Short mmCIF file of C-alpha atoms in Angstrom, two decimals:
data_model
loop_
_atom_site.label_atom_id
_atom_site.label_comp_id
_atom_site.label_asym_id
_atom_site.label_seq_id
_atom_site.Cartn_x
_atom_site.Cartn_y
_atom_site.Cartn_z
CA MET A 214 17.48 12.96 22.57
CA SER A 215 18.61 14.34 19.22
CA THR A 216 16.79 17.13 17.40
CA ALA A 217 15.67 14.73 14.66
CA ASN A 218 14.22 12.30 17.21
CA GLN A 219 12.49 15.15 19.04
CA GLU A 220 10.93 16.33 15.78
CA GLU A 221 9.82 12.79 14.94
CA SER A 222 8.31 12.34 18.41
CA SER A 223 6.57 15.71 18.19
CA GLY A 224 5.21 14.89 14.74
CA SER A 225 3.92 11.52 15.93
CA SER A 226 2.21 13.16 18.93
CA ILE A 227 0.54 15.73 16.70
CA ALA A 228 -0.60 13.02 14.26
CA PHE A 229 -1.93 10.88 17.10
CA THR A 230 -3.82 13.83 18.64
CA ALA A 231 -5.30 14.84 15.28
CA THR A 232 -6.38 11.26 14.55
CA LEU A 233 -7.96 10.91 18.00
CA ILE A 234 -9.88 14.19 17.59
CA LEU A 235 -11.10 13.10 14.16
CA LEU A 236 -12.32 9.73 15.42
CA VAL A 237 -14.06 11.21 18.48
CA GLY A 238 -15.64 13.94 16.37
CA THR A 239 -16.90 11.41 13.85
CA ALA A 240 -18.36 9.25 16.62
CA LEU A 241 -20.12 12.18 18.32
CA PHE A 242 -21.29 14.26 15.38
CA GLY A 243 -21.05 11.96 12.37
CA ARG A 244 -24.74 11.13 12.18
CA ARG A 245 -25.74 14.80 12.50
CA ILE A 246 -23.28 15.86 9.80
CA LEU A 247 -24.19 13.08 7.41
CA SER A 248 -27.91 13.66 7.83
CA GLY A 249 -27.53 16.81 5.76
CA TRP A 250 -26.11 14.81 2.87
CA PHE A 251 -27.76 11.41 2.92
CA THR A 252 -31.20 9.99 3.57
CA ALA A 253 -31.77 7.90 6.69
CA ASP A 254 -31.26 4.73 4.65
CA GLY A 255 -28.18 6.27 3.09
CA ILE A 256 -26.70 7.03 6.51
CA ARG A 257 -27.28 3.48 7.70
CA THR A 258 -25.75 2.05 4.52
CA TRP A 259 -22.75 4.37 4.74
CA ALA A 260 -22.17 3.60 8.43
CA THR A 261 -22.51 -0.15 7.89
CA MET A 262 -20.01 -0.19 5.05
CA PHE A 263 -17.57 2.16 6.78
CA VAL A 264 -17.55 0.22 10.05
CA GLY A 265 -17.49 -3.15 8.27
CA VAL A 266 -14.46 -2.31 6.12
CA THR A 267 -12.57 -0.72 9.02
CA VAL A 268 -13.25 -3.46 11.56
CA GLN A 269 -12.41 -6.25 9.11
CA ALA A 270 -9.17 -4.63 7.99
CA MET A 271 -7.81 -3.37 11.32
CA PRO A 272 -6.42 -6.71 12.67
CA PHE A 273 -4.47 -7.27 9.46
CA LEU A 274 -3.23 -3.69 9.52
CA VAL A 275 -1.95 -4.06 13.09
CA LEU A 276 -0.29 -7.40 12.32
CA GLY A 277 1.32 -6.00 9.21
CA VAL A 278 2.67 -2.95 11.05
CA LEU A 279 4.12 -5.13 13.83
CA LEU A 280 5.86 -7.44 11.37
CA SER A 281 7.11 -4.53 9.29
CA ALA A 282 8.56 -2.81 12.36
CA ALA A 283 10.21 -6.05 13.44
CA LEU A 284 11.75 -6.44 10.00
CA THR A 285 13.09 -2.89 10.12
CA ALA A 286 14.49 -3.22 13.64
CA PHE A 287 15.77 -6.77 13.95
CA VAL A 288 16.76 -7.97 10.47
CA PRO A 289 20.04 -6.38 9.33
CA ALA A 290 20.12 -5.14 5.75
CA SER A 291 23.40 -7.01 5.29
CA PHE A 292 21.37 -10.23 5.41
CA PHE A 293 19.76 -9.37 2.09
CA ALA A 294 23.05 -8.37 0.47
CA LYS A 295 24.49 -11.79 1.35
CA ALA A 296 21.36 -13.71 0.32
CA LEU A 297 20.96 -12.17 -3.14
CA PRO A 298 22.89 -13.40 -6.20
CA LYS A 299 25.76 -11.23 -7.36
CA ASN A 300 24.38 -11.13 -10.91
CA PRO A 301 21.96 -8.14 -10.98
CA ALA A 302 19.63 -9.79 -13.52
CA LEU A 303 19.25 -12.83 -11.28
CA ALA A 304 19.05 -10.75 -8.09
CA VAL A 305 15.87 -9.05 -9.33
CA PRO A 306 13.55 -12.13 -9.32
CA VAL A 307 15.11 -13.39 -6.08
CA ALA A 308 14.44 -10.02 -4.43
CA SER A 309 10.89 -10.04 -5.79
CA ALA A 310 10.23 -13.54 -4.48
CA SER A 311 11.61 -12.64 -1.04
CA GLY A 312 8.58 -10.40 -0.56
CA VAL A 313 6.48 -13.55 -0.12
CA VAL A 314 8.22 -14.44 3.15
CA LEU A 315 9.33 -11.02 4.38
CA PRO A 316 6.33 -8.92 5.43
CA GLY A 317 6.59 -5.17 5.13
CA CYS A 318 4.09 -2.41 4.49
CA GLU A 319 4.75 0.15 1.79
CA CYS A 320 5.53 2.83 4.39
CA ALA A 321 8.56 0.81 5.51
CA SER A 322 9.58 -0.55 2.12
CA VAL A 323 11.12 2.72 0.90
CA PRO A 324 13.58 3.23 3.80
CA VAL A 325 14.35 -0.51 3.88
CA SER A 326 15.15 -0.43 0.15
CA ALA A 327 17.35 2.62 0.66
CA ALA A 328 19.22 0.75 3.41
CA LEU A 329 19.69 -2.22 1.10
CA MET A 330 21.30 0.00 -1.53
CA ASN A 331 23.58 1.53 1.08
CA ARG A 332 24.81 -1.96 1.91
CA GLY A 333 25.70 -2.92 -1.64
CA VAL A 334 22.47 -4.41 -3.02
CA THR A 335 22.01 -3.48 -6.67
CA PRO A 336 19.36 -0.75 -7.07
CA ALA A 337 17.32 -2.90 -9.48
CA ALA A 338 16.99 -5.67 -6.87
CA ALA A 339 16.18 -3.15 -4.12
CA ILE A 340 13.43 -1.68 -6.33
CA ALA A 341 12.03 -5.17 -6.98
CA PHE A 342 11.91 -5.77 -3.22
CA LEU A 343 10.36 -2.33 -2.67
CA LEU A 344 7.48 -3.27 -4.97
CA SER A 345 6.97 -6.90 -3.95
CA ALA A 346 7.29 -6.81 -0.14
CA PRO A 347 4.12 -4.77 0.55
CA ALA A 348 2.14 -6.53 -2.19
CA ILE A 349 2.63 -10.29 -1.81
CA ASN A 350 3.63 -10.88 1.81
CA PRO A 351 1.66 -13.44 3.88
CA VAL A 352 -0.41 -10.83 5.74
CA VAL A 353 -1.59 -9.21 2.50
CA LEU A 354 -2.41 -12.51 0.82
CA THR A 355 -4.27 -13.73 3.92
CA SER A 356 -6.28 -10.52 4.16
CA THR A 357 -7.14 -10.86 0.46
CA ALA A 358 -8.39 -14.40 1.03
CA VAL A 359 -10.55 -13.20 3.94
CA ALA A 360 -11.91 -10.26 1.92
CA PHE A 361 -12.78 -12.52 -1.03
CA PRO A 362 -14.02 -15.74 0.63
CA GLY A 363 -14.39 -18.71 -1.66
CA GLN A 364 -12.43 -16.99 -4.44
CA PRO A 365 -8.84 -18.28 -4.23
CA LYS A 366 -8.27 -17.19 -7.83
CA VAL A 367 -8.29 -13.57 -6.64
CA VAL A 368 -5.43 -14.30 -4.23
CA VAL A 369 -3.48 -16.12 -6.94
CA ALA A 370 -4.11 -13.32 -9.44
CA ARG A 371 -2.92 -10.68 -6.98
CA ALA A 372 0.25 -12.59 -6.15
CA VAL A 373 1.10 -13.37 -9.78
CA THR A 374 0.42 -9.83 -11.01
CA SER A 375 2.30 -8.08 -8.22
CA LEU A 376 5.26 -10.43 -8.55
CA ALA A 377 5.39 -9.89 -12.31
CA VAL A 378 5.19 -6.10 -11.97
CA SER A 379 8.01 -6.00 -9.41
CA MET A 380 10.30 -8.08 -11.64
CA ILE A 381 9.46 -6.12 -14.79
CA LEU A 382 10.16 -2.78 -13.08
CA GLY A 383 13.39 -4.13 -11.61
CA TRP A 384 14.62 -5.30 -14.99
CA LEU A 385 13.51 -2.05 -16.66
CA TYR A 386 15.53 -0.07 -14.14
CA LEU A 387 18.48 -2.37 -14.74
CA LEU A 388 18.29 -1.57 -18.46
CA THR A 389 17.41 2.12 -18.41
CA GLY A 390 17.90 3.48 -14.90
CA LYS A 391 20.63 5.73 -13.68
CA GLY A 392 22.51 5.33 -10.42
CA MET A 393 20.99 6.63 -7.21
CA THR A 394 22.61 7.71 -3.97
CA PRO A 395 19.96 7.12 -1.33
CA PRO A 396 20.31 8.74 2.08
CA LYS A 397 21.27 6.87 5.19
CA ASN A 398 18.68 4.89 7.10
CA ARG A 399 16.21 7.16 8.88
CA HIS A 400 16.96 5.50 12.24
CA ALA A 401 20.05 6.50 14.15
CA HIS A 402 22.82 3.92 14.14
CA ASP A 403 23.19 4.19 17.91
CA ALA A 404 19.49 3.71 18.58
CA GLY A 405 18.51 0.51 20.36
CA LYS A 406 16.64 -2.13 18.41
CA PHE A 407 13.55 -1.82 20.58
CA ASP A 408 13.58 1.96 20.18
CA VAL A 409 13.73 1.47 16.42
CA PHE A 410 10.91 -1.07 16.64
CA ARG A 411 8.71 1.27 18.69
CA SER A 412 9.44 4.24 16.45
CA ALA A 413 8.76 2.31 13.23
CA MET A 414 5.58 0.75 14.62
CA LEU A 415 4.18 4.09 15.80
CA HIS A 416 5.12 5.85 12.57
CA ASP A 417 3.63 3.20 10.26
CA PHE A 418 0.47 2.65 12.30
CA LEU A 419 -0.40 6.35 12.48
CA HIS A 420 0.10 6.78 8.76
CA ALA A 421 -1.50 3.54 7.62
CA GLY A 422 -4.41 3.78 10.09
CA GLY A 423 -5.30 7.26 8.92
CA PHE A 424 -5.29 6.21 5.28
CA LEU A 425 -7.40 3.15 6.10
CA VAL A 426 -10.08 5.34 7.66
CA ILE A 427 -10.01 7.66 4.64
CA GLY A 428 -10.23 4.69 2.27
CA ALA A 429 -13.14 3.09 4.11
CA ALA A 430 -15.01 6.40 4.16
CA ALA A 431 -14.34 6.95 0.45
CA ALA A 432 -15.54 3.47 -0.49
CA ALA A 433 -18.72 3.88 1.57
CA THR A 434 -19.35 7.34 0.12
CA LEU A 435 -18.78 6.08 -3.42
CA ASN A 436 -21.39 3.39 -2.95
CA VAL A 437 -23.95 5.76 -1.40
CA VAL A 438 -23.49 9.06 -3.24
CA VAL A 439 -22.51 8.14 -6.80
CA PRO A 440 -25.59 7.24 -8.88
CA ARG A 441 -25.93 3.53 -9.55
CA THR A 442 -26.41 4.13 -13.28
CA TRP A 443 -23.08 5.98 -13.48
CA LEU A 444 -21.27 3.23 -11.61
CA ASP A 445 -22.87 0.60 -13.84
CA HIS A 446 -21.77 2.53 -16.92
CA VAL A 447 -18.17 2.79 -15.72
CA ALA A 448 -18.09 -0.77 -14.43
CA GLY A 449 -19.46 -2.04 -17.74
CA ASN A 450 -16.41 -0.74 -19.61
CA LEU A 451 -13.48 -2.97 -18.63
CA LEU A 452 -10.67 -0.65 -19.71
CA LEU A 453 -12.30 2.45 -18.19
CA SER A 454 -13.07 0.69 -14.90
CA VAL A 455 -9.48 -0.58 -14.61
CA VAL A 456 -8.10 2.93 -15.15
CA ILE A 457 -10.62 4.52 -12.76
CA LEU A 458 -9.93 2.09 -9.92
CA GLY A 459 -6.19 2.35 -10.58
CA LEU A 460 -6.38 6.13 -10.18
CA LEU A 461 -8.58 5.68 -7.09
CA ALA A 462 -5.90 3.46 -5.55
CA VAL A 463 -3.27 6.15 -6.21
CA LEU A 464 -5.38 8.82 -4.51
CA LEU A 465 -6.67 6.83 -1.54
CA ALA A 466 -3.24 5.42 -0.60
CA ILE A 467 -4.66 2.61 1.55
CA CYS A 468 -2.24 0.31 3.35
CA SER A 469 -1.78 -2.98 1.50
CA GLU A 470 -2.86 -5.02 4.53
CA ALA A 471 -6.30 -3.40 4.31
CA ASP A 472 -6.94 -2.52 0.66
CA ALA A 473 -8.51 -5.89 -0.20
CA PHE A 474 -11.48 -5.12 2.06
CA VAL A 475 -12.05 -1.81 0.30
CA ALA A 476 -11.74 -3.54 -3.07
CA ALA A 477 -14.24 -6.21 -2.03
CA SER A 478 -16.75 -3.50 -1.10
CA LEU A 479 -16.61 -2.08 -4.66
CA SER A 480 -18.81 -4.92 -5.84
CA GLN A 481 -20.13 -3.03 -8.88
CA PHE A 482 -16.79 -3.46 -10.59
CA SER A 483 -15.35 -6.56 -12.21
CA LEU A 484 -12.75 -8.70 -10.48
CA THR A 485 -10.18 -7.50 -13.00
CA ALA A 486 -10.81 -3.85 -12.12
CA ARG A 487 -10.61 -4.63 -8.42
CA LEU A 488 -7.41 -6.57 -9.07
CA ALA A 489 -5.95 -3.40 -10.62
CA PHE A 490 -6.95 -1.50 -7.48
CA MET A 491 -5.10 -4.01 -5.27
CA VAL A 492 -2.03 -4.17 -7.51
CA VAL A 493 -1.60 -0.41 -8.02
CA GLY A 494 -2.17 0.70 -4.41
CA PRO A 495 0.84 -0.97 -2.72
CA ILE A 496 3.33 0.17 -5.38
CA VAL A 497 2.28 3.65 -6.51
CA ASP A 498 0.13 6.08 -4.54
CA VAL A 499 0.39 9.67 -3.35
CA LYS A 500 2.25 8.87 -0.13
CA LEU A 501 4.66 6.51 -1.85
CA ILE A 502 5.42 9.09 -4.54
CA ALA A 503 6.21 11.59 -1.79
CA LEU A 504 8.39 9.05 0.06
CA GLN A 505 10.23 8.10 -3.11
CA THR A 506 10.79 11.75 -4.01
CA GLY A 507 12.30 12.48 -0.62
CA THR A 508 14.40 9.30 -0.55
CA PHE A 509 15.58 8.83 -4.12
CA GLY A 510 15.08 12.29 -5.61
CA PRO A 511 12.38 13.92 -7.77
CA ARG A 512 13.94 12.81 -11.07
CA PHE A 513 13.55 9.19 -10.04
CA ALA A 514 9.96 9.62 -8.83
CA VAL A 515 8.86 11.48 -11.98
CA ARG A 516 10.05 8.59 -14.16
CA PHE A 517 9.30 5.69 -11.85
CA ALA A 518 5.70 6.43 -10.73
CA PRO A 519 4.12 6.70 -14.22
CA ALA A 520 6.02 3.65 -15.47
CA THR A 521 4.89 1.63 -12.45
CA PHE A 522 1.27 2.72 -12.91
CA VAL A 523 1.17 1.76 -16.61
CA VAL A 524 2.91 -1.60 -16.10
CA ALA A 525 0.56 -2.41 -13.20
CA LEU A 526 -2.56 -1.68 -15.26
CA ILE A 527 -1.36 -3.70 -18.26
CA ALA A 528 -0.35 -6.63 -16.06
CA SER A 529 -3.71 -6.52 -14.24
CA LEU A 530 -5.59 -6.62 -17.54
CA LEU A 531 -3.55 -9.55 -18.82
CA VAL A 532 -3.71 -11.60 -15.63
CA GLY A 533 -7.38 -10.72 -15.14
CA TRP A 534 -8.13 -11.99 -18.67
CA TRP A 535 -6.12 -15.13 -17.95
CA LEU A 536 -7.27 -16.03 -14.43
CA LEU A 537 -10.43 -14.07 -13.66
#
């Protein structure tokens, strides 16, 4: 086994052990710890929301990770290069639309996009795919429908907004971006497909599962700790609530297969603000900024992340005004 694979295996083992210790510790001592912060009713409310969000989201998270790993392992990047139009301006919307039928979580979208560039796909189209795949794939849209029952307009608004943002950012990069030289795919070329599948699945699940737990805990804490009057004041201001939930999405870094359940739990906020939360999260958050910095370089990340955030907020406001 190579040194890189040993380090990856060691890192995964450490992450798994730390996650297991955290979960066991929370199960054993959570009530005692929380009793110092919340009232008895507050503890019950927090626990109900935390467990509800986590249990509802977990099946979609697992399905999304499995499909993403399968995409990484079994679908050659050359397939996309052949399927996309040669004209870069036309390749951008085609790459964006391909996210509807090609599931992939945001953890996998960065290395997959880098592999696409290495195989001749124009960077603008690869960026469009990077933004659309984790935001509008079938697993994400289905989880959104489950999280917002009886509200199909939320699913439509999420799909339309995310698709528009991915195309706009792709075209903006086509007009203003500079060439990138992404590194080779993180998986060894001589690794077997099932080894790649196992490695990608373990990597993405550990990362996404940890962020899901953090997101569920943050949403429950927000609803219990923050005074209702303050939340009502923020939620009553449309522009402020959109910006606040957009920033919250950046910080929480919840996997796109699960973020709809967290958004649904933030019932104090308008549908437009929660739409911004679901649009921003899959395309710009702290872990994605770190991944993009390591893959495409800090100069790219410094320009790309703020532009993506602003375009996502503006698009959410416009589509929210139109559909919601």
